[in-house]
Amino acid sequence: MTSIIDVAKKAGVSKTTVSRVLLGSDKVKPATKERVLQVIEEMNYSPNTAARTLASRRSMNIGVISCYTFNDPFYSIVSEEIYHICEKRGYSTLFVVNRADESGHKDPIDILNGKVDGFIYLGEGSVSRKQLEKLVKMGMPAAAFKTGIQVDGVIEADIDNVKAAYDGTNYLIGLGHRRIAVLTGKWNNYETLGRLEGYRRALEENHIPYEESLIFDGEFSYDIGLERARDIIDTKATAVFCFNDVMAHGFARGAKDANYRVPEDISVLGYDDIIFMNYGPYIKLSTVKQPVREMGRYLAETMIAEVEGKSVELRKIFPAVISEKETTCSV
């Protein structure tokens, strides 16, 4: 079994330096830290968590609470990145699926308090404002990812949903589309509301009327995207902007079933840039790309830094870009 001494020898540093790297100390030069972390990964070294806990008075666990199961492709990627970063830094991750708006569920704070050094919440509905404020008062590090809630002292990562949808709509308009249907997420979801606002602004700036008849509720669901395809096709839209890739794949399948060609008969723009292998034939979907893995890494790295008492950037808005592939074309 690889020991900390083995790691120190291969990295050409002292045992103390390796310990400092594992504890996230800022007393180690960046180049040295990178070399030690590389050796740790190469040797598959796993530090003794019990010993580190005694030394640092930490549990070396991070709680991750999501309102989505691991079947959700977007949040699965975020969770995977959090897990890998934590593992690399010697922390374990404790995952809990929870919906703050459902009664009968025990509060994850009560379940995990004393067992974790910080809480990362994923998705709107995973946490309430009251719960985040409670953690801040407790002095417990907390992060909120795409919850739609901003609380002072809580780490937050997101994109500008209004701008991203504005850019996506302008991209389709630039291809010559003027009759653009929208397949939204849940109506009361803050992401849906922001993206609809961006869509509306782009239409207005290009002197294109906003038509309620072109707005369809998609619930962020593949099955709903599939079901709505026929109705959207009947509107004579030349393009559809789906507010996530799951719905876009569902719509593309529905269009094919209706003998409509994508993109020759109707262009399809998704949102997320997630590759699916379980939604029928693989298609190269044009989409508004969110930096999913980068956001997951930011959440984990910032959480660990705060746990270890370092100064952190509590709020970061990531850029979204248009990723043009094979489901959009000009008219």
Tab-separated table of C-alpha atoms in Angstrom, residues 63-68 70 94-98 106 108 111-112:
chain	number	residue	atom	x	y	z
A	63	GLY	CA	-22.520	16.955	1.731
A	64	VAL	CA	-24.081	17.195	-1.750
A	65	ILE	CA	-27.859	17.638	-1.778
A	66	SER	CA	-29.722	17.466	-5.083
A	67	CYS	CA	-33.383	17.526	-6.048
A	68	TYR	CA	-32.471	15.328	-9.030
A	70	PHE	CA	-28.454	10.397	-10.925
A	94	LEU	CA	-22.107	12.224	0.945
A	95	PHE	CA	-24.978	12.469	-1.565
A	96	VAL	CA	-28.599	13.072	-0.560
A	97	VAL	CA	-31.608	13.443	-2.885
A	98	ASN	CA	-34.044	15.936	-1.395
A	106	LYS	CA	-36.119	15.149	7.008
A	108	PRO	CA	-30.537	17.270	5.206
A	111	ILE	CA	-29.162	14.400	8.738
A	112	LEU	CA	-25.636	15.565	7.908
